[in-house]
XYZ file of C-alpha atoms in Angstrom:
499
model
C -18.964 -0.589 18.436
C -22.465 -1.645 18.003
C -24.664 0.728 15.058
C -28.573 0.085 15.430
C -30.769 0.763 12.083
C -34.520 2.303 11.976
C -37.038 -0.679 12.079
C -39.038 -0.740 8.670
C -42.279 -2.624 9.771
C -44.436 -4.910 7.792
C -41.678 -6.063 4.956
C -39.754 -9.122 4.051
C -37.692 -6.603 1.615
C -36.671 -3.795 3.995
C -33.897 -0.987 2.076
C -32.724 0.589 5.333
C -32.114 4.270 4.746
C -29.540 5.243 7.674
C -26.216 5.830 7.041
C -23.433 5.383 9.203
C -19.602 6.819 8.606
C -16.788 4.815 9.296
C -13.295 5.483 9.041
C -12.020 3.669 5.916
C -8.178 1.920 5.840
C -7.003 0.339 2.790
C -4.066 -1.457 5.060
C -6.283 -2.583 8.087
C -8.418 -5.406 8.048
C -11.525 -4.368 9.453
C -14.534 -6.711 10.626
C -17.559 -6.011 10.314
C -21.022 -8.220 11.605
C -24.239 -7.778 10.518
C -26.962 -9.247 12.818
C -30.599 -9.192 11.203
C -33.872 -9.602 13.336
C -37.450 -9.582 13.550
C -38.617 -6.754 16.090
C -41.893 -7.743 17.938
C -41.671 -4.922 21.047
C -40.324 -1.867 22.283
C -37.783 -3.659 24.097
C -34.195 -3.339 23.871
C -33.356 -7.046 24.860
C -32.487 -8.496 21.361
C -33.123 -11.938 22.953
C -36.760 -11.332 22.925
C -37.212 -10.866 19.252
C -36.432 -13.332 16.673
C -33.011 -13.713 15.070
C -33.211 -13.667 11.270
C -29.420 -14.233 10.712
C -26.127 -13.029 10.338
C -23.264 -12.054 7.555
C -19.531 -11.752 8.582
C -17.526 -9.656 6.708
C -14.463 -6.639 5.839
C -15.336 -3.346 5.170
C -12.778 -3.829 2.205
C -14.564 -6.343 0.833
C -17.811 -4.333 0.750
C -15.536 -1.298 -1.313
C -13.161 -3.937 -2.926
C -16.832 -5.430 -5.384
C -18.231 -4.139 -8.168
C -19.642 -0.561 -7.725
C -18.868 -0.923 -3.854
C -21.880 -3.400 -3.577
C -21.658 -6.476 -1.492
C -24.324 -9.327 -1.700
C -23.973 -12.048 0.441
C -26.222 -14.649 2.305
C -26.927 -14.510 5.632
C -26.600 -17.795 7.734
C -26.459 -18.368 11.209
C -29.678 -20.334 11.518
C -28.697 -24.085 10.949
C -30.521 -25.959 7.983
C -32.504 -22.439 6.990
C -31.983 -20.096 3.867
C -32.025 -16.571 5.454
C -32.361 -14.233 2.563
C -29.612 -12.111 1.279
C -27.837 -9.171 2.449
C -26.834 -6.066 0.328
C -24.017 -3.734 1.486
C -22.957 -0.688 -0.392
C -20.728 1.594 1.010
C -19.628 5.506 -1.103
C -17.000 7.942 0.011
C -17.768 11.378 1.358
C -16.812 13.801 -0.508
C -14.553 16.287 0.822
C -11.510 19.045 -0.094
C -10.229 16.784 -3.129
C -8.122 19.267 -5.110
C -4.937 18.639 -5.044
C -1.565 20.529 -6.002
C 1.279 19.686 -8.681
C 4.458 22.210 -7.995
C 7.828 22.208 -8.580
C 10.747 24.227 -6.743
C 14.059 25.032 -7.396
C 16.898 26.630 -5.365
C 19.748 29.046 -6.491
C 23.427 29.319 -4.687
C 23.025 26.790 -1.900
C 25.297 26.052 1.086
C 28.601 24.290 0.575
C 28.127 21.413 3.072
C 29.791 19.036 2.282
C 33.861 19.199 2.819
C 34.644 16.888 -0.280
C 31.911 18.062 -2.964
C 28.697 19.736 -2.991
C 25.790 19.795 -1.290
C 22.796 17.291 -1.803
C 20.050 19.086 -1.143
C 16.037 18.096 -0.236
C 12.832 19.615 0.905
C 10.766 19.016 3.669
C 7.440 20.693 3.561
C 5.260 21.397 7.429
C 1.555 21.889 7.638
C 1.225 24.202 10.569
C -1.479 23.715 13.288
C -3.708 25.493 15.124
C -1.800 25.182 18.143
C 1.418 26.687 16.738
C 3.070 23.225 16.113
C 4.200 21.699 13.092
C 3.564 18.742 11.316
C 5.509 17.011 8.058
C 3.926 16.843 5.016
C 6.084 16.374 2.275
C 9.540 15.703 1.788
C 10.769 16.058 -1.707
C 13.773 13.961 -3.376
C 17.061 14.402 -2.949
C 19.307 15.798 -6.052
C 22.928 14.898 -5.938
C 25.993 17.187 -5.596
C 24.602 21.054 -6.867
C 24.013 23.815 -4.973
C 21.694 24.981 -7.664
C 19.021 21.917 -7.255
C 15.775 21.674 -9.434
C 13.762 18.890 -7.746
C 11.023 17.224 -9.738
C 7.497 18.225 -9.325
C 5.435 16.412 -6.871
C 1.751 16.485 -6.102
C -0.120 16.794 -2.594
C -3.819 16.929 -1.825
C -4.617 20.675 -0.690
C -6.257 18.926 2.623
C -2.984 17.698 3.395
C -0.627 20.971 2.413
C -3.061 23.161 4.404
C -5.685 21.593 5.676
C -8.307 23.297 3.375
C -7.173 26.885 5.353
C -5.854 28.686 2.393
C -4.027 31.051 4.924
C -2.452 28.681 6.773
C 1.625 29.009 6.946
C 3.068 26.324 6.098
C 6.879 25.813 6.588
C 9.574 24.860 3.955
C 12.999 23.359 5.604
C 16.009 22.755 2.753
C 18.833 20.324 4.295
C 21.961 18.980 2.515
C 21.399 15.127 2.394
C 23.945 12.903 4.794
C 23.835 8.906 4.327
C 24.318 8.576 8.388
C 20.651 10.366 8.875
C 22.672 13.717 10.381
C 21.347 15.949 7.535
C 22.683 19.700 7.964
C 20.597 22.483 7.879
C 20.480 24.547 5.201
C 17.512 27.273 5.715
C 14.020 27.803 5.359
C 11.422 30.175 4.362
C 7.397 30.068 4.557
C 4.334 30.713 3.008
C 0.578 29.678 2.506
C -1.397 28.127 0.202
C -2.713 31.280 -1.031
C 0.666 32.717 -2.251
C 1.468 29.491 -4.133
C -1.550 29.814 -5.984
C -0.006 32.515 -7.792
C 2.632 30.610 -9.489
C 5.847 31.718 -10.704
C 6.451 35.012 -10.021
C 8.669 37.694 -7.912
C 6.272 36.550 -5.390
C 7.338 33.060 -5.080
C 10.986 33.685 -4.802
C 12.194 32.758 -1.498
C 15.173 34.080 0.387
C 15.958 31.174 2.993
C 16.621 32.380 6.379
C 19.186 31.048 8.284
C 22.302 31.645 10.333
C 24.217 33.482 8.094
C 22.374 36.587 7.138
C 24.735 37.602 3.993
C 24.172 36.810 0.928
C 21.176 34.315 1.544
C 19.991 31.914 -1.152
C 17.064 31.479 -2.957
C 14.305 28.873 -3.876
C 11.810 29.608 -6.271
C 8.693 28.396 -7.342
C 8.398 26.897 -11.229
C 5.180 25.900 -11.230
C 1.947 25.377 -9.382
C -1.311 23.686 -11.142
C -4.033 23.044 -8.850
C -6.612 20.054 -9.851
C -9.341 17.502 -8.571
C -7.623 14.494 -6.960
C -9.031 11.253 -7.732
C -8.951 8.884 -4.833
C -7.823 5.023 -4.646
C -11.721 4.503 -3.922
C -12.935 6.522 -7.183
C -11.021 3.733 -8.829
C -12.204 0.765 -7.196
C -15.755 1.910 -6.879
C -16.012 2.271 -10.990
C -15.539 -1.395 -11.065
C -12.951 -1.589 -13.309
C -9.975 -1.836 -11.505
C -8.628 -5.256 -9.821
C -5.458 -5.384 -7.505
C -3.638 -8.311 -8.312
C -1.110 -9.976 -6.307
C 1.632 -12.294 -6.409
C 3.403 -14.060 -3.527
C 7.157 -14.576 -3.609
C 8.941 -16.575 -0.751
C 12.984 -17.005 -0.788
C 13.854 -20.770 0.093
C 17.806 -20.057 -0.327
C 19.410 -22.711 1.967
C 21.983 -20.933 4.457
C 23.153 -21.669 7.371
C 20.873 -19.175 9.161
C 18.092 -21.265 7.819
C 19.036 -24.827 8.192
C 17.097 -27.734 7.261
C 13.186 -26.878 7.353
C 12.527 -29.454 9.577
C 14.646 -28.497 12.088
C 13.535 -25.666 14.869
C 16.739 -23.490 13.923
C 15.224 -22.445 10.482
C 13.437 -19.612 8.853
C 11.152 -21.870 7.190
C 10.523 -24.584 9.985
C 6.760 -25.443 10.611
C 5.733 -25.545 13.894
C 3.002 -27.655 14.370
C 1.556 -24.917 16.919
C 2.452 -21.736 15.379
C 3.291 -20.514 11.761
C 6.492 -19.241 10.800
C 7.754 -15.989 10.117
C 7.011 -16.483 6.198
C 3.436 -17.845 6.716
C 2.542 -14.969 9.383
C 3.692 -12.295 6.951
C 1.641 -14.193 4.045
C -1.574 -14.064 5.777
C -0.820 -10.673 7.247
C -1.141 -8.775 3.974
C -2.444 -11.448 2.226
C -5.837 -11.392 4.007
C -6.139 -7.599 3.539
C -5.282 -7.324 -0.645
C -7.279 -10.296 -1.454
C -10.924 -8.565 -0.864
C -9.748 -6.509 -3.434
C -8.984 -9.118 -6.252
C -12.762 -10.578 -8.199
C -11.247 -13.953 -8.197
C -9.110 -14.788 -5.099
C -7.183 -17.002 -7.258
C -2.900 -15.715 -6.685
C 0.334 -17.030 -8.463
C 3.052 -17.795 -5.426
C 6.578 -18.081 -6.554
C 9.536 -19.662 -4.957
C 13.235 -19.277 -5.742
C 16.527 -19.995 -4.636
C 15.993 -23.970 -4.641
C 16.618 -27.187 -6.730
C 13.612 -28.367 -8.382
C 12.908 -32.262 -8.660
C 13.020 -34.781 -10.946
C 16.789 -33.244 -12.315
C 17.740 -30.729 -9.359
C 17.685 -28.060 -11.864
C 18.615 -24.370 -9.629
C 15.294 -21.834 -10.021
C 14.772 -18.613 -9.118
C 11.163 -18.366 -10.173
C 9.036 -21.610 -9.936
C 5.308 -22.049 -8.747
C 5.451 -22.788 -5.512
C 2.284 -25.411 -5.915
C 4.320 -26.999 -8.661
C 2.286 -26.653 -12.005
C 4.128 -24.205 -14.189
C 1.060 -24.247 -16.468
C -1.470 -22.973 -13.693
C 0.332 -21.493 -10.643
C -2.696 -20.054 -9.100
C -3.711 -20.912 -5.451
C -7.076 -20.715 -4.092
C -6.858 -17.600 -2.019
C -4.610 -17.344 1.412
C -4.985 -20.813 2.240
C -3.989 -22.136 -1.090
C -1.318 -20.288 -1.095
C 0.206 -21.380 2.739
C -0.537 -24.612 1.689
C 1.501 -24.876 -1.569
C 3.840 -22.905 0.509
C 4.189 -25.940 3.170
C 4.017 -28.351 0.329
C 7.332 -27.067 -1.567
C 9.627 -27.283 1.608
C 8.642 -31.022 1.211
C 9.738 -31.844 -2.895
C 12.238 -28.747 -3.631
C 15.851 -28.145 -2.289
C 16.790 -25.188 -0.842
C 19.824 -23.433 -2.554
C 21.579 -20.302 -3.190
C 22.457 -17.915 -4.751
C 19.355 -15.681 -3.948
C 18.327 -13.788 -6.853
C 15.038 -11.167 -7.104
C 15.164 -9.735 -10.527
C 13.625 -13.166 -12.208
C 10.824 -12.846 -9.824
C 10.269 -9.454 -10.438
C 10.437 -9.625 -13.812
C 7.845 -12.281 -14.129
C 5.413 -9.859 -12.465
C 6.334 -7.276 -14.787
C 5.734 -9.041 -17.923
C 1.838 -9.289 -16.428
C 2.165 -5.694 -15.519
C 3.384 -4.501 -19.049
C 0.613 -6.354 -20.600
C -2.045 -4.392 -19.121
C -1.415 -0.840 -18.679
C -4.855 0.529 -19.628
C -5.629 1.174 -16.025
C -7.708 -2.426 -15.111
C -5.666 -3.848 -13.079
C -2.502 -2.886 -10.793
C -0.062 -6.187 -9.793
C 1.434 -6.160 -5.877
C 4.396 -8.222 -5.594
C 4.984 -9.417 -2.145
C 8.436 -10.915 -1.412
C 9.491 -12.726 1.719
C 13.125 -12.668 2.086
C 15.736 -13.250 4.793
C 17.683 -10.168 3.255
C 20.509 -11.752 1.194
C 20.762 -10.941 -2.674
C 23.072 -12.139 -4.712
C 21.858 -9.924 -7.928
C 21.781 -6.334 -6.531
C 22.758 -4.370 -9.595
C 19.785 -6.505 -12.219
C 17.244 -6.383 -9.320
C 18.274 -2.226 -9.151
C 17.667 -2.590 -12.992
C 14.588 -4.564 -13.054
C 12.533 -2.385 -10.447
C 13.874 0.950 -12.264
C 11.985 -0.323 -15.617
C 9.278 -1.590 -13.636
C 8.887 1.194 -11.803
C 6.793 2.604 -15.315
C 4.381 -0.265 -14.982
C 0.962 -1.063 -12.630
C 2.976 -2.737 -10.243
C 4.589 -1.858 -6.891
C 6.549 -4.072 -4.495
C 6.471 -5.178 -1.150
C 9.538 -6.671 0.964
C 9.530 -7.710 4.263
C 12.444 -9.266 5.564
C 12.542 -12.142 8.065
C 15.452 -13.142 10.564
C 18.206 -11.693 11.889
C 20.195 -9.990 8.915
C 21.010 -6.433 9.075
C 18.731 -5.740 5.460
C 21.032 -3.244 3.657
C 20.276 -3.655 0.647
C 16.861 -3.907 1.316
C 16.557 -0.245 2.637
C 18.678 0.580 -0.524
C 15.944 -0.683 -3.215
C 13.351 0.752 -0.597
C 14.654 4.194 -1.906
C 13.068 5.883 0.453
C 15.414 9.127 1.085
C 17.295 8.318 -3.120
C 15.075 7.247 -5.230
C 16.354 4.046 -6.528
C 18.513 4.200 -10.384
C 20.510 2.139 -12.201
C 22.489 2.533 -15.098
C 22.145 6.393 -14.572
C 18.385 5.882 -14.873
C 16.032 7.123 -12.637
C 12.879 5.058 -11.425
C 9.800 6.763 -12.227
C 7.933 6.285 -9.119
C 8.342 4.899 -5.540
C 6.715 1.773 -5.876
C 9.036 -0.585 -3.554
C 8.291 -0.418 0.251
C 10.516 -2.539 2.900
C 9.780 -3.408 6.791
C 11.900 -5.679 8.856
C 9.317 -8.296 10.488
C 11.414 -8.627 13.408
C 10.244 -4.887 14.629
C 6.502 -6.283 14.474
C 7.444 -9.113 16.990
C 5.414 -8.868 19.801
C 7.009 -10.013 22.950
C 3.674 -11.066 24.664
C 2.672 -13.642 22.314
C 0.041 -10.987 20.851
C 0.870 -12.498 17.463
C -2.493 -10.660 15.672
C -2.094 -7.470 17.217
C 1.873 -7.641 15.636
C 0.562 -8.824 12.411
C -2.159 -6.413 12.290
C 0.712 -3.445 12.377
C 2.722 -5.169 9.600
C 0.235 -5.074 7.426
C -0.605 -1.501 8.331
C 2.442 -0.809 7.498
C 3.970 -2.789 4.216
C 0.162 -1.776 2.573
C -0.653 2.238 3.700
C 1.614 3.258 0.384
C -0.446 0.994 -2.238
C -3.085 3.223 -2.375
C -0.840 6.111 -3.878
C 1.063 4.159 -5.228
C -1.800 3.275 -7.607
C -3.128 6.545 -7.874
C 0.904 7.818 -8.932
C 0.594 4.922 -11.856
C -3.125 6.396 -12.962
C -1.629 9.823 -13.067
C 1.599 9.384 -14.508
C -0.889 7.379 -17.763
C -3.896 10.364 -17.548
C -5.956 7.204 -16.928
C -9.511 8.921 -14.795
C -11.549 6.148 -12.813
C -14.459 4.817 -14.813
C -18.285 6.486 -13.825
C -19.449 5.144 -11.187
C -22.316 2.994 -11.838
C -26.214 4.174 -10.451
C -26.923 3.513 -6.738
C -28.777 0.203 -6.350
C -32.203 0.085 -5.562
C -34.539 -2.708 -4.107
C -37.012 -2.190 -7.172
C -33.342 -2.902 -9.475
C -33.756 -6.636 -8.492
C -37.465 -7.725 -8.126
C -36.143 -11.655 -8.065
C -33.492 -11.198 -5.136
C -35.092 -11.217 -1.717
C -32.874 -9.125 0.431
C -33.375 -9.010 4.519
């Protein structure tokens, strides 16, 4: 898509007034070039006026700096200074309320022939053409048939589309570990009759096949307030996303020697492995929103030279006093470097790495920065019940989790710490958020060889949580986004010569 601006005439320091609206993606990497030129005619042939130069750049990047500003040189003219480029870029306001509730339900369905029932909530938006569309779906509470689920927020935009009449459907199922959940009932309403709170009025009889006797959900509370968005917090200039790599070098049989084609971890002189393509994948997205570009990486599962000593958390570029690599590159390249001095060995454990994150994590909880641990595993864990442990107590800190799991393994316990349908616990603890998310990269293969395209989708995928993710972590702390700093203005900066 090509976006023209209004020529300013007659000015070396033009502050171009048009706007243009573009749909923003935290996950997606999304390019953006900015051609600059010197308009002597009417005519639409940009080879007959003169080119002034050129700035590449992500439309993260421009939101990821300070106050959403972006300054950057332009180039493109060989052996000439070109002037700068500023790019700011705000978010349009819109419906940003958003709605804390909490249910619960009273005499449920039997379902299950040994015990109880374990009941959740799925919550439809309808649409204008009579259809349906999910949501919400709320935890799932173990063995009761009288369930109180925790409260959960939504934005209003998203429960109703800003129609405050709008129906919107409410399904309750008894939980089944093979995906066949059974049908308990339902019931609707609208945005307008939550708004009342609890009362007679939000007490629920669910329909369903049996018309005796029916149960009930009722409403316990319903607060309505102004959501703040992932951009509020990045755009007050306070906030940095900081990530760490993590890359499991276990030595199996699966993986075999790195040098030879059969493993996980061989280099290919003409493509990059599984690990290195799921590096780069999210690694080029998160890093435009981190000031310094500088990221630990972490190895473990291997035997570390001079003594052969067994780690599960080492630096992968090999200087435990500064294990920070110069953005993605840095990072691939300690990552190549390590399969050349370390061993690979078993067992594979994940709670030292994630602990080491956490201990950055629970030393800055003021809101300033959020950590995003990205771990790149072939599935096997050898410490399932401390790893449970360690992401439960994390789960209270500026940190989430990302796994994506490379090979051939089936990744069981992977979708277990995922907790996507029971929220993960251990020890009869409860995590307080969702903060881990798991995707197999072997469903992002691309058959054709499109090997960007695939990658693209990965990342799409293992990063569209972080942003609420983040904003759970600000709420759950009352921590508001910092004011947003003035608009700039040419007249801010008489020494900077922007084109």
């Amino acid at each position: 898509m090509q976006l023209n601006v209004k020529v300013i005439d007659n000015t070396l320091n033009p502050d171009f007034v048009r706007k243009y609206i573009l749909d923003y993606f935290f996950e997606e990497k999304q390019n953006l070039r900015f051609d600059v030129y010197d308009i002597d005619s009417k005519s639409p042939d940009l080879g007959k006026h003169d080119f002034l130069g050129q700035v590449h750049c992500t439309l993260g990047e421009i939101v990821g700096s300070p106050a959403s500003r972006l300054e950057k040189p332009l180039g493109g003219i060989p052996g000439k200074k070109c002037g700068t480029i500023i790019l700011s870029a705000e978010e349009l306001g819109n419906c940003r309320d958003y709605a804390t509730m909490q249910f619960c339900a009273n005499k449920l369905d039997k379902k299950d022939f040994f015990g109880k029932s374990d009941p959740f909530m799925v919550f439809y938006r309808s649409n204008e053409d009579g259809t349906f569309t999910i949501c919400h779906k709320t935890e799932v509470v173990k063995s009761t048939l009288n369930p109180v689920w925790q409260p959960f927020s939504i934005p209003v935009r998203a429960l109703c589309n800003g129609d405050y009449e709008r129906t919107i459907k409410v399904e309750v199922y008894d939980w089944d570990r093979d995906g066949s959940h059974d049908f308990i009932g339902e019931f609707t309403t609208s945005y307008k009759e939550l708004c009342r709170g609890q009362s007679q009025l939000n007490v629920y009889e669910l329909i369903r096949w049996d018309p005796f006797f029916p149960p009930q959900v009722s409403l316990l509370s319903f607060i309505v307030e102004q959501e703040h968005t992932f951009l509020d917090y990045i755009k007050g200039g306070s906030l940095s996303v900081c990530w760490f790599a993590s890359l499991t070098l276990t030595l199996l049989v699966l993986k075999g020697n790195p040098s030879q084609s059969t493993s996980l971890h061989y280099m290919n002189p003409y493509q990059m492995n599984a690990y290195a393509m799921a590096l780069k994948a999210v690694g080029e997205i998160i890093q435009d929103y981190d000031s310094d570009k500088m990221f630990p990486a972490l190895g473990f599962g291997a035997k570390l030279p001079p003594d052969g000593r067994v780690s599960h958390e080492f630096p992968l570029n090999g200087n435990v006093e500064n294990p920070y690599c110069n953005g993605m590159e840095g990072i691939l390249e300690a990552y190549h470097q390590s399969l050349k001095t370390v061993q690979l060995y078993g067992p594979t454990n994940f709670a030292p790495v994630v602990n080491h994150v956490a201990r950055y994590a629970a030393a800055v909880q003021d809101g300033s920065q959020y950590f995003v641990l990205l771990i790149i595993t072939d599935g096997v864990i050898s410490d399932m019940a401390q790893t449970k442990e360690a992401i439960v107590n994390v789960s209270a800190l500026p940190m989430s989790i990302i796994i994506v799991g490379v090979g051939q393994a089936e990744f069981d316990a992977m979708v277990e710490l995922d907790g996507d349908d029971i929220r993960i616990s251990s020890r009869g603890k409860l995590a307080e958020r969702d903060i881990v998310q798991f995707v197999p990269f072997r469903d992002y293969m691309d058959r054709t060889g499109n090997h960007v395209l695939s990658m693209a989708r990965l990342a799409k995928d293992v990063l569209a949580e972080i942003p609420d993710q983040l904003i759970s972590y600000m709420k759950s702390k009352t921590i508001k986004p910092n004011p947003v700093p003035p608009a700039y203005s040419p007249s801010d900066d008489p020494q900077t010569n922007p084109v």
